[in-house]
Amino acid sequence: MEYKKILTIQDISCVGQCSLTVALPILSACGMETCILPSAVLSTHTMGFSGFTFRDLTDDMPAIQEHWQKEGIKFDGIYTGYLGSTKQVGYVKNILDTMGNDRCVKIVDPAFADNGKLYPIFDNVYVDAMKTLCPSADILLPNITEACFLSGVTYKETYDENDIKELLAELSKLGCATIVLTGVSYSPEKTGVVVYEDGKISYYEHRRISKGCHGTGDVYASAFTGALMNGNSIFEAAKIAADYTVLCIEKTQNDPEHWYGVKFETALPELMQML
């Protein structure tokens, strides 16, 4: 397998098993040189912790990109996660458009909403900015809430396959032909991922674990990116990432003190076997 260089752009939550503290080890375990561009540094993630510190790195991003350009650095893949501001979205769009080599795969995880609501720091202005990032992506990785905000489709707690088809069709109008939609559940016991490629839809269903965990979206996106960059098809990468995420949750379920993330590190050997 070719040794590939991938860039991931998102924040560093020093404690909490999300964003770069998830992406860097998972992508490295998948056998790639993993480069990072931190958008911010937080002492912990923002869900369930109080009094966390926050250092905005927005103004550092153009200088870092300029240095890379002077060094002639290019990437085989670029994967973006949580971004802290509309200004950062603009910088990241420029990076997606200019820093990849001619084979570069560009993957965007919108990471701004869940369960029908925006995360507390975001508003509709940010959503509009994120829409401008979609045409620069080869693959978009939203959950259903993010897909609804981006497409303008009304969010529903219950839905059927036709609703999902309509949602994907509307979302594709933003200019991204390939979408991996996560958290799609047609029954209480099951959930899964829908892959939309040039109008064709495939669905992978798996067991649903009722107790959710923080950071699983980042685990999924990182594992998907790693699997895809290892030569798997988009559907196979989506399946591997789903199975790995479920395994991470299973390995965390019996530890009530580990409420802030999943023990993804303990499942890395299984992920490498899946690849």
PDB file of C-alpha atoms in Angstrom:
ATOM      1  CA  MET A   1       0.000   0.000   0.000  1.00  0.00           C
ATOM      2  CA  GLU A   2       1.294   3.433  -0.935  1.00  0.00           C
ATOM      3  CA  TYR A   3       2.425   5.586   1.989  1.00  0.00           C
ATOM      4  CA  LYS A   4       0.140   8.632   1.861  1.00  0.00           C
ATOM      5  CA  LYS A   5       0.262  12.065   3.430  1.00  0.00           C
ATOM      6  CA  ILE A   6      -3.011  13.381   4.826  1.00  0.00           C
ATOM      7  CA  LEU A   7      -3.874  16.710   6.437  1.00  0.00           C
ATOM      8  CA  THR A   8      -6.621  16.978   9.035  1.00  0.00           C
ATOM      9  CA  ILE A   9      -7.951  20.371  10.125  1.00  0.00           C
ATOM     10  CA  GLN A  10      -9.872  20.663  13.405  1.00  0.00           C
ATOM     11  CA  ASP A  11      -9.456  21.729  17.021  1.00  0.00           C
ATOM     12  CA  ILE A  12      -7.402  20.127  19.766  1.00  0.00           C
ATOM     13  CA  SER A  13      -9.435  19.308  22.864  1.00  0.00           C
ATOM     14  CA  CYS A  14      -6.596  18.249  25.149  1.00  0.00           C
ATOM     15  CA  VAL A  15      -8.900  16.013  27.229  1.00  0.00           C
ATOM     16  CA  GLY A  16     -12.081  14.459  25.919  1.00  0.00           C
ATOM     17  CA  GLN A  17     -11.268  12.093  23.024  1.00  0.00           C
ATOM     18  CA  CYS A  18     -12.578  14.100  20.108  1.00  0.00           C
ATOM     19  CA  SER A  19     -11.304  16.152  17.163  1.00  0.00           C
ATOM     20  CA  LEU A  20      -7.517  15.959  16.672  1.00  0.00           C
ATOM     21  CA  THR A  21      -6.891  13.757  19.717  1.00  0.00           C
ATOM     22  CA  VAL A  22      -9.038  11.181  17.901  1.00  0.00           C
ATOM     23  CA  ALA A  23      -8.127  11.900  14.281  1.00  0.00           C
ATOM     24  CA  LEU A  24      -4.344  11.841  14.665  1.00  0.00           C
ATOM     25  CA  PRO A  25      -4.044   8.387  16.302  1.00  0.00           C
ATOM     26  CA  ILE A  26      -6.731   6.753  14.152  1.00  0.00           C
ATOM     27  CA  LEU A  27      -5.297   8.022  10.868  1.00  0.00           C
ATOM     28  CA  SER A  28      -1.772   7.110  11.989  1.00  0.00           C
ATOM     29  CA  ALA A  29      -2.935   3.601  12.897  1.00  0.00           C
ATOM     30  CA  CYS A  30      -4.347   3.359   9.372  1.00  0.00           C
ATOM     31  CA  GLY A  31      -0.787   3.692   8.087  1.00  0.00           C
ATOM     32  CA  MET A  32      -0.663   7.276   6.858  1.00  0.00           C
ATOM     33  CA  GLU A  33       1.603  10.216   7.522  1.00  0.00           C
ATOM     34  CA  THR A  34      -0.842  12.425   9.381  1.00  0.00           C
ATOM     35  CA  CYS A  35      -0.291  16.181   9.340  1.00  0.00           C
ATOM     36  CA  ILE A  36      -2.430  18.529  11.413  1.00  0.00           C
ATOM     37  CA  LEU A  37      -3.677  22.105  11.301  1.00  0.00           C
ATOM     38  CA  PRO A  38      -5.222  22.979  14.686  1.00  0.00           C
ATOM     39  CA  SER A  39      -8.070  25.475  14.526  1.00  0.00           C
ATOM     40  CA  ALA A  40      -8.094  26.027  18.296  1.00  0.00           C
ATOM     41  CA  VAL A  41      -6.769  24.542  21.532  1.00  0.00           C
ATOM     42  CA  LEU A  42      -9.174  23.750  24.375  1.00  0.00           C
ATOM     43  CA  SER A  43      -8.388  22.250  27.764  1.00  0.00           C
ATOM     44  CA  THR A  44     -11.375  19.876  27.315  1.00  0.00           C
ATOM     45  CA  HIS A  45     -14.222  19.541  24.885  1.00  0.00           C
ATOM     46  CA  THR A  46     -17.317  21.643  25.538  1.00  0.00           C
ATOM     47  CA  MET A  47     -19.901  18.937  26.320  1.00  0.00           C
ATOM     48  CA  GLY A  48     -20.262  18.247  30.030  1.00  0.00           C
ATOM     49  CA  PHE A  49     -17.147  20.113  31.169  1.00  0.00           C
ATOM     50  CA  SER A  50     -17.305  23.621  32.639  1.00  0.00           C
ATOM     51  CA  GLY A  51     -14.670  26.360  32.853  1.00  0.00           C
ATOM     52  CA  PHE A  52     -12.657  25.035  29.910  1.00  0.00           C
ATOM     53  CA  THR A  53      -9.945  27.179  28.345  1.00  0.00           C
ATOM     54  CA  PHE A  54     -10.048  28.187  24.679  1.00  0.00           C
ATOM     55  CA  ARG A  55      -7.259  29.497  22.451  1.00  0.00           C
ATOM     56  CA  ASP A  56      -8.351  30.590  18.983  1.00  0.00           C
ATOM     57  CA  LEU A  57      -5.749  29.829  16.286  1.00  0.00           C
ATOM     58  CA  THR A  58      -7.611  31.385  13.356  1.00  0.00           C
ATOM     59  CA  ASP A  59      -4.968  34.031  12.682  1.00  0.00           C
ATOM     60  CA  ASP A  60      -2.208  31.396  12.529  1.00  0.00           C
ATOM     61  CA  MET A  61      -3.816  29.422   9.730  1.00  0.00           C
ATOM     62  CA  PRO A  62      -2.835  31.596   6.707  1.00  0.00           C
ATOM     63  CA  ALA A  63       0.787  31.821   7.840  1.00  0.00           C
ATOM     64  CA  ILE A  64       0.987  28.047   8.245  1.00  0.00           C
ATOM     65  CA  GLN A  65      -0.453  27.543   4.769  1.00  0.00           C
ATOM     66  CA  GLU A  66       1.960  30.096   3.309  1.00  0.00           C
ATOM     67  CA  HIS A  67       4.927  28.266   4.825  1.00  0.00           C
ATOM     68  CA  TRP A  68       3.715  24.939   3.439  1.00  0.00           C
ATOM     69  CA  GLN A  69       3.371  26.501  -0.011  1.00  0.00           C
ATOM     70  CA  LYS A  70       6.932  27.836   0.165  1.00  0.00           C
ATOM     71  CA  GLU A  71       8.114  24.334   1.045  1.00  0.00           C
ATOM     72  CA  GLY A  72       6.135  22.802  -1.837  1.00  0.00           C
ATOM     73  CA  ILE A  73       4.099  20.601   0.499  1.00  0.00           C
ATOM     74  CA  LYS A  74       1.064  18.883  -1.018  1.00  0.00           C
ATOM     75  CA  PHE A  75      -1.350  16.339   0.435  1.00  0.00           C
ATOM     76  CA  ASP A  76      -2.909  13.109  -0.819  1.00  0.00           C
ATOM     77  CA  GLY A  77      -5.949  13.744   1.356  1.00  0.00           C
ATOM     78  CA  ILE A  78      -7.471  16.613   3.327  1.00  0.00           C
ATOM     79  CA  TYR A  79     -10.062  15.916   6.032  1.00  0.00           C
ATOM     80  CA  THR A  80     -11.767  18.736   7.914  1.00  0.00           C
ATOM     81  CA  GLY A  81     -13.707  18.539  11.160  1.00  0.00           C
ATOM     82  CA  TYR A  82     -14.837  21.047  13.772  1.00  0.00           C
ATOM     83  CA  LEU A  83     -14.105  24.631  12.747  1.00  0.00           C
ATOM     84  CA  GLY A  84     -14.685  27.488  15.170  1.00  0.00           C
ATOM     85  CA  SER A  85     -15.757  30.421  13.004  1.00  0.00           C
ATOM     86  CA  THR A  86     -16.887  31.611   9.590  1.00  0.00           C
ATOM     87  CA  LYS A  87     -13.436  33.129   9.077  1.00  0.00           C
ATOM     88  CA  GLN A  88     -11.870  29.705   9.512  1.00  0.00           C
ATOM     89  CA  VAL A  89     -14.278  28.237   6.968  1.00  0.00           C
ATOM     90  CA  GLY A  90     -12.926  30.687   4.394  1.00  0.00           C
ATOM     91  CA  TYR A  91      -9.331  29.782   5.169  1.00  0.00           C
ATOM     92  CA  VAL A  92     -10.114  26.079   5.000  1.00  0.00           C
ATOM     93  CA  LYS A  93     -11.867  26.440   1.646  1.00  0.00           C
ATOM     94  CA  ASN A  94      -8.675  27.975   0.252  1.00  0.00           C
ATOM     95  CA  ILE A  95      -6.629  25.099   1.659  1.00  0.00           C
ATOM     96  CA  LEU A  96      -8.973  22.516   0.120  1.00  0.00           C
ATOM     97  CA  ASP A  97      -8.760  24.269  -3.221  1.00  0.00           C
ATOM     98  CA  THR A  98      -4.975  24.722  -3.331  1.00  0.00           C
ATOM     99  CA  MET A  99      -3.055  22.334  -1.052  1.00  0.00           C
ATOM    100  CA  GLY A 100      -3.918  18.931  -2.510  1.00  0.00           C
ATOM    101  CA  ASN A 101      -1.952  17.099  -5.161  1.00  0.00           C
ATOM    102  CA  ASP A 102      -3.651  15.969  -8.360  1.00  0.00           C
ATOM    103  CA  ARG A 103      -4.948  12.804  -6.621  1.00  0.00           C
ATOM    104  CA  CYS A 104      -6.076  14.516  -3.427  1.00  0.00           C
ATOM    105  CA  VAL A 105      -9.288  13.279  -1.777  1.00  0.00           C
ATOM    106  CA  LYS A 106     -11.097  16.038   0.136  1.00  0.00           C
ATOM    107  CA  ILE A 107     -13.449  15.015   2.945  1.00  0.00           C
ATOM    108  CA  VAL A 108     -15.566  17.483   4.930  1.00  0.00           C
ATOM    109  CA  ASP A 109     -17.288  16.609   8.214  1.00  0.00           C
ATOM    110  CA  PRO A 110     -19.496  19.681   8.894  1.00  0.00           C
ATOM    111  CA  ALA A 111     -19.486  19.082  12.685  1.00  0.00           C
ATOM    112  CA  PHE A 112     -21.838  21.871  13.778  1.00  0.00           C
ATOM    113  CA  ALA A 113     -25.136  20.297  14.902  1.00  0.00           C
ATOM    114  CA  ASP A 114     -26.903  17.197  16.213  1.00  0.00           C
ATOM    115  CA  ASN A 115     -30.300  16.088  17.515  1.00  0.00           C
ATOM    116  CA  GLY A 116     -32.094  18.817  15.590  1.00  0.00           C
ATOM    117  CA  LYS A 117     -30.083  21.706  17.046  1.00  0.00           C
ATOM    118  CA  LEU A 118     -26.964  23.708  16.298  1.00  0.00           C
ATOM    119  CA  TYR A 119     -24.086  23.419  18.748  1.00  0.00           C
ATOM    120  CA  PRO A 120     -24.163  26.409  21.149  1.00  0.00           C
ATOM    121  CA  ILE A 121     -21.443  28.522  19.477  1.00  0.00           C
ATOM    122  CA  PHE A 122     -22.930  28.292  15.966  1.00  0.00           C
ATOM    123  CA  ASP A 123     -25.704  30.208  14.182  1.00  0.00           C
ATOM    124  CA  ASN A 124     -27.264  30.377  10.725  1.00  0.00           C
ATOM    125  CA  VAL A 125     -24.464  32.653   9.502  1.00  0.00           C
ATOM    126  CA  TYR A 126     -22.026  29.808  10.185  1.00  0.00           C
ATOM    127  CA  VAL A 127     -24.323  27.354   8.394  1.00  0.00           C
ATOM    128  CA  ASP A 128     -24.320  29.610   5.326  1.00  0.00           C
ATOM    129  CA  ALA A 129     -20.514  29.742   5.450  1.00  0.00           C
ATOM    130  CA  MET A 130     -20.327  25.950   5.676  1.00  0.00           C
ATOM    131  CA  LYS A 131     -22.484  25.689   2.549  1.00  0.00           C
ATOM    132  CA  THR A 132     -19.669  27.385   0.607  1.00  0.00           C
ATOM    133  CA  LEU A 133     -17.288  24.613   1.693  1.00  0.00           C
ATOM    134  CA  CYS A 134     -19.407  21.823   0.218  1.00  0.00           C
ATOM    135  CA  PRO A 135     -18.444  22.363  -3.460  1.00  0.00           C
ATOM    136  CA  SER A 136     -14.776  21.994  -2.508  1.00  0.00           C
ATOM    137  CA  ALA A 137     -15.390  18.569  -0.946  1.00  0.00           C
ATOM    138  CA  ASP A 138     -15.227  15.278  -2.783  1.00  0.00           C
ATOM    139  CA  ILE A 139     -17.135  13.629   0.060  1.00  0.00           C
ATOM    140  CA  LEU A 140     -19.431  15.238   2.629  1.00  0.00           C
ATOM    141  CA  LEU A 141     -19.968  13.467   5.989  1.00  0.00           C
ATOM    142  CA  PRO A 142     -22.980  15.048   7.732  1.00  0.00           C
ATOM    143  CA  ASN A 143     -25.357  13.642  10.278  1.00  0.00           C
ATOM    144  CA  ILE A 144     -29.073  14.118   9.592  1.00  0.00           C
ATOM    145  CA  THR A 145     -29.301  17.387  11.553  1.00  0.00           C
ATOM    146  CA  GLU A 146     -26.379  18.924   9.660  1.00  0.00           C
ATOM    147  CA  ALA A 147     -27.789  17.721   6.356  1.00  0.00           C
ATOM    148  CA  CYS A 148     -31.108  19.421   7.156  1.00  0.00           C
ATOM    149  CA  PHE A 149     -29.487  22.729   8.078  1.00  0.00           C
ATOM    150  CA  LEU A 150     -27.302  22.698   4.971  1.00  0.00           C
ATOM    151  CA  SER A 151     -30.098  21.740   2.581  1.00  0.00           C
ATOM    152  CA  GLY A 152     -32.921  23.769   4.127  1.00  0.00           C
ATOM    153  CA  VAL A 153     -35.025  20.626   4.631  1.00  0.00           C
ATOM    154  CA  THR A 154     -37.093  20.594   7.837  1.00  0.00           C
ATOM    155  CA  TYR A 155     -35.649  18.286  10.504  1.00  0.00           C
ATOM    156  CA  LYS A 156     -37.853  15.359  11.542  1.00  0.00           C
ATOM    157  CA  GLU A 157     -37.527  13.030  14.501  1.00  0.00           C
ATOM    158  CA  THR A 158     -39.114  10.234  12.455  1.00  0.00           C
ATOM    159  CA  TYR A 159     -38.651   9.698   8.745  1.00  0.00           C
ATOM    160  CA  ASP A 160     -38.708   7.028   6.059  1.00  0.00           C
ATOM    161  CA  GLU A 161     -36.550   6.121   3.086  1.00  0.00           C
ATOM    162  CA  ASN A 162     -38.291   8.617   0.803  1.00  0.00           C
ATOM    163  CA  ASP A 163     -37.543  11.420   3.282  1.00  0.00           C
ATOM    164  CA  ILE A 164     -33.863  10.474   3.249  1.00  0.00           C
ATOM    165  CA  LYS A 165     -33.798  10.336  -0.550  1.00  0.00           C
ATOM    166  CA  GLU A 166     -35.306  13.824  -0.741  1.00  0.00           C
ATOM    167  CA  LEU A 167     -32.860  15.125   1.862  1.00  0.00           C
ATOM    168  CA  LEU A 168     -29.872  13.776  -0.050  1.00  0.00           C
ATOM    169  CA  ALA A 169     -31.150  15.112  -3.353  1.00  0.00           C
ATOM    170  CA  GLU A 170     -31.522  18.595  -1.877  1.00  0.00           C
ATOM    171  CA  LEU A 171     -28.127  18.440  -0.174  1.00  0.00           C
ATOM    172  CA  SER A 172     -26.402  17.369  -3.385  1.00  0.00           C
ATOM    173  CA  LYS A 173     -27.522  20.644  -4.979  1.00  0.00           C
ATOM    174  CA  LEU A 174     -24.798  22.382  -2.943  1.00  0.00           C
ATOM    175  CA  GLY A 175     -22.277  20.826  -5.311  1.00  0.00           C
ATOM    176  CA  CYS A 176     -21.075  17.681  -3.564  1.00  0.00           C
ATOM    177  CA  ALA A 177     -21.857  14.554  -5.574  1.00  0.00           C
ATOM    178  CA  THR A 178     -20.885  12.086  -2.830  1.00  0.00           C
ATOM    179  CA  ILE A 179     -22.458  12.154   0.634  1.00  0.00           C
ATOM    180  CA  VAL A 180     -22.124   9.743   3.541  1.00  0.00           C
ATOM    181  CA  LEU A 181     -25.091  10.409   5.827  1.00  0.00           C
ATOM    182  CA  THR A 182     -24.666   9.053   9.355  1.00  0.00           C
ATOM    183  CA  GLY A 183     -27.173   8.147  12.053  1.00  0.00           C
ATOM    184  CA  VAL A 184     -29.923   6.973   9.695  1.00  0.00           C
ATOM    185  CA  SER A 185     -32.377   4.825  11.648  1.00  0.00           C
ATOM    186  CA  TYR A 186     -35.568   3.318  10.272  1.00  0.00           C
ATOM    187  CA  SER A 187     -36.355   1.292  13.421  1.00  0.00           C
ATOM    188  CA  PRO A 188     -35.630   1.673  17.155  1.00  0.00           C
ATOM    189  CA  GLU A 189     -33.215  -1.269  17.269  1.00  0.00           C
ATOM    190  CA  LYS A 190     -31.123  -0.390  14.230  1.00  0.00           C
ATOM    191  CA  THR A 191     -29.209   2.523  12.784  1.00  0.00           C
ATOM    192  CA  GLY A 192     -26.790   2.933   9.927  1.00  0.00           C
ATOM    193  CA  VAL A 193     -25.197   5.026   7.213  1.00  0.00           C
ATOM    194  CA  VAL A 194     -26.445   5.968   3.770  1.00  0.00           C
ATOM    195  CA  VAL A 195     -23.955   6.430   0.934  1.00  0.00           C
ATOM    196  CA  TYR A 196     -25.085   8.696  -1.902  1.00  0.00           C
ATOM    197  CA  GLU A 197     -22.882   8.556  -4.997  1.00  0.00           C
ATOM    198  CA  ASP A 198     -23.982  10.431  -8.112  1.00  0.00           C
ATOM    199  CA  GLY A 199     -27.642   9.843  -7.334  1.00  0.00           C
ATOM    200  CA  LYS A 200     -27.267   6.177  -6.315  1.00  0.00           C
ATOM    201  CA  ILE A 201     -28.086   5.208  -2.717  1.00  0.00           C
ATOM    202  CA  SER A 202     -26.671   2.345  -0.616  1.00  0.00           C
ATOM    203  CA  TYR A 203     -27.497   1.651   3.029  1.00  0.00           C
ATOM    204  CA  TYR A 204     -25.514  -0.191   5.682  1.00  0.00           C
ATOM    205  CA  GLU A 205     -27.526  -1.046   8.793  1.00  0.00           C
ATOM    206  CA  HIS A 206     -26.123  -2.180  12.123  1.00  0.00           C
ATOM    207  CA  ARG A 207     -27.143  -2.570  15.758  1.00  0.00           C
ATOM    208  CA  ARG A 208     -28.098   0.593  17.586  1.00  0.00           C
ATOM    209  CA  ILE A 209     -26.670   1.172  21.059  1.00  0.00           C
ATOM    210  CA  SER A 210     -29.157   3.240  23.030  1.00  0.00           C
ATOM    211  CA  LYS A 211     -26.604   5.000  25.222  1.00  0.00           C
ATOM    212  CA  GLY A 212     -24.685   7.489  23.096  1.00  0.00           C
ATOM    213  CA  CYS A 213     -21.148   8.703  23.662  1.00  0.00           C
ATOM    214  CA  HIS A 214     -19.356  11.979  23.011  1.00  0.00           C
ATOM    215  CA  GLY A 215     -16.895  12.082  20.128  1.00  0.00           C
ATOM    216  CA  THR A 216     -18.272   9.194  18.089  1.00  0.00           C
ATOM    217  CA  GLY A 217     -18.796  11.429  15.061  1.00  0.00           C
ATOM    218  CA  ASP A 218     -15.088  12.233  15.039  1.00  0.00           C
ATOM    219  CA  VAL A 219     -14.229   8.556  15.510  1.00  0.00           C
ATOM    220  CA  TYR A 220     -16.459   7.663  12.572  1.00  0.00           C
ATOM    221  CA  ALA A 221     -15.117  10.360  10.249  1.00  0.00           C
ATOM    222  CA  SER A 222     -11.503   9.527  11.070  1.00  0.00           C
ATOM    223  CA  ALA A 223     -11.993   5.788  10.567  1.00  0.00           C
ATOM    224  CA  PHE A 224     -13.873   6.411   7.321  1.00  0.00           C
ATOM    225  CA  THR A 225     -11.075   8.607   6.025  1.00  0.00           C
ATOM    226  CA  GLY A 226      -8.438   6.064   7.013  1.00  0.00           C
ATOM    227  CA  ALA A 227     -10.315   3.189   5.396  1.00  0.00           C
ATOM    228  CA  LEU A 228     -10.952   5.132   2.203  1.00  0.00           C
ATOM    229  CA  MET A 229      -7.334   6.241   1.889  1.00  0.00           C
ATOM    230  CA  ASN A 230      -6.325   2.584   2.220  1.00  0.00           C
ATOM    231  CA  GLY A 231      -8.040   1.807  -1.074  1.00  0.00           C
ATOM    232  CA  ASN A 232     -11.499   0.742   0.075  1.00  0.00           C
ATOM    233  CA  SER A 233     -14.580   1.841  -1.820  1.00  0.00           C
ATOM    234  CA  ILE A 234     -16.689   4.601  -0.294  1.00  0.00           C
ATOM    235  CA  PHE A 235     -19.362   2.107   0.779  1.00  0.00           C
ATOM    236  CA  GLU A 236     -16.812  -0.307   2.254  1.00  0.00           C
ATOM    237  CA  ALA A 237     -15.102   2.557   4.101  1.00  0.00           C
ATOM    238  CA  ALA A 238     -18.484   3.662   5.457  1.00  0.00           C
ATOM    239  CA  LYS A 239     -19.156   0.102   6.651  1.00  0.00           C
ATOM    240  CA  ILE A 240     -15.736  -0.302   8.296  1.00  0.00           C
ATOM    241  CA  ALA A 241     -16.091   3.036  10.078  1.00  0.00           C
ATOM    242  CA  ALA A 242     -19.560   2.105  11.351  1.00  0.00           C
ATOM    243  CA  ASP A 243     -18.409  -1.270  12.673  1.00  0.00           C
ATOM    244  CA  TYR A 244     -15.384   0.321  14.335  1.00  0.00           C
ATOM    245  CA  THR A 245     -17.466   3.058  15.985  1.00  0.00           C
ATOM    246  CA  VAL A 246     -19.924   0.518  17.389  1.00  0.00           C
ATOM    247  CA  LEU A 247     -17.012  -1.507  18.755  1.00  0.00           C
ATOM    248  CA  CYS A 248     -15.575   1.598  20.441  1.00  0.00           C
ATOM    249  CA  ILE A 249     -18.914   2.276  22.134  1.00  0.00           C
ATOM    250  CA  GLU A 250     -19.171  -1.348  23.260  1.00  0.00           C
ATOM    251  CA  LYS A 251     -15.732  -1.158  24.852  1.00  0.00           C
ATOM    252  CA  THR A 252     -16.829   1.925  26.832  1.00  0.00           C
ATOM    253  CA  GLN A 253     -20.336   0.957  27.960  1.00  0.00           C
ATOM    254  CA  ASN A 254     -19.412  -0.660  31.269  1.00  0.00           C
ATOM    255  CA  ASP A 255     -17.333   2.239  32.583  1.00  0.00           C
ATOM    256  CA  PRO A 256     -19.677   4.945  33.960  1.00  0.00           C
ATOM    257  CA  GLU A 257     -16.728   7.194  34.816  1.00  0.00           C
ATOM    258  CA  HIS A 258     -15.688   7.342  31.159  1.00  0.00           C
ATOM    259  CA  TRP A 259     -18.621   9.555  30.096  1.00  0.00           C
ATOM    260  CA  TYR A 260     -16.654  12.081  28.022  1.00  0.00           C
ATOM    261  CA  GLY A 261     -15.628   9.913  25.048  1.00  0.00           C
ATOM    262  CA  VAL A 262     -15.078   6.365  23.838  1.00  0.00           C
ATOM    263  CA  LYS A 263     -12.097   4.081  24.426  1.00  0.00           C
ATOM    264  CA  PHE A 264     -11.260   4.068  20.742  1.00  0.00           C
ATOM    265  CA  GLU A 265      -7.599   3.231  21.402  1.00  0.00           C
ATOM    266  CA  THR A 266      -8.527  -0.232  22.712  1.00  0.00           C
ATOM    267  CA  ALA A 267     -10.228  -1.038  19.398  1.00  0.00           C
ATOM    268  CA  LEU A 268      -7.429   0.111  17.083  1.00  0.00           C
ATOM    269  CA  PRO A 269      -6.084  -3.445  16.594  1.00  0.00           C
ATOM    270  CA  GLU A 270      -9.523  -4.497  15.297  1.00  0.00           C
ATOM    271  CA  LEU A 271      -9.637  -1.482  12.968  1.00  0.00           C
ATOM    272  CA  MET A 272      -6.273  -2.440  11.481  1.00  0.00           C
ATOM    273  CA  GLN A 273      -7.562  -5.982  10.951  1.00  0.00           C
ATOM    274  CA  MET A 274     -10.663  -4.605   9.184  1.00  0.00           C
ATOM    275  CA  LEU A 275      -8.394  -2.736   6.800  1.00  0.00           C
TER     276      LEU A 275
END
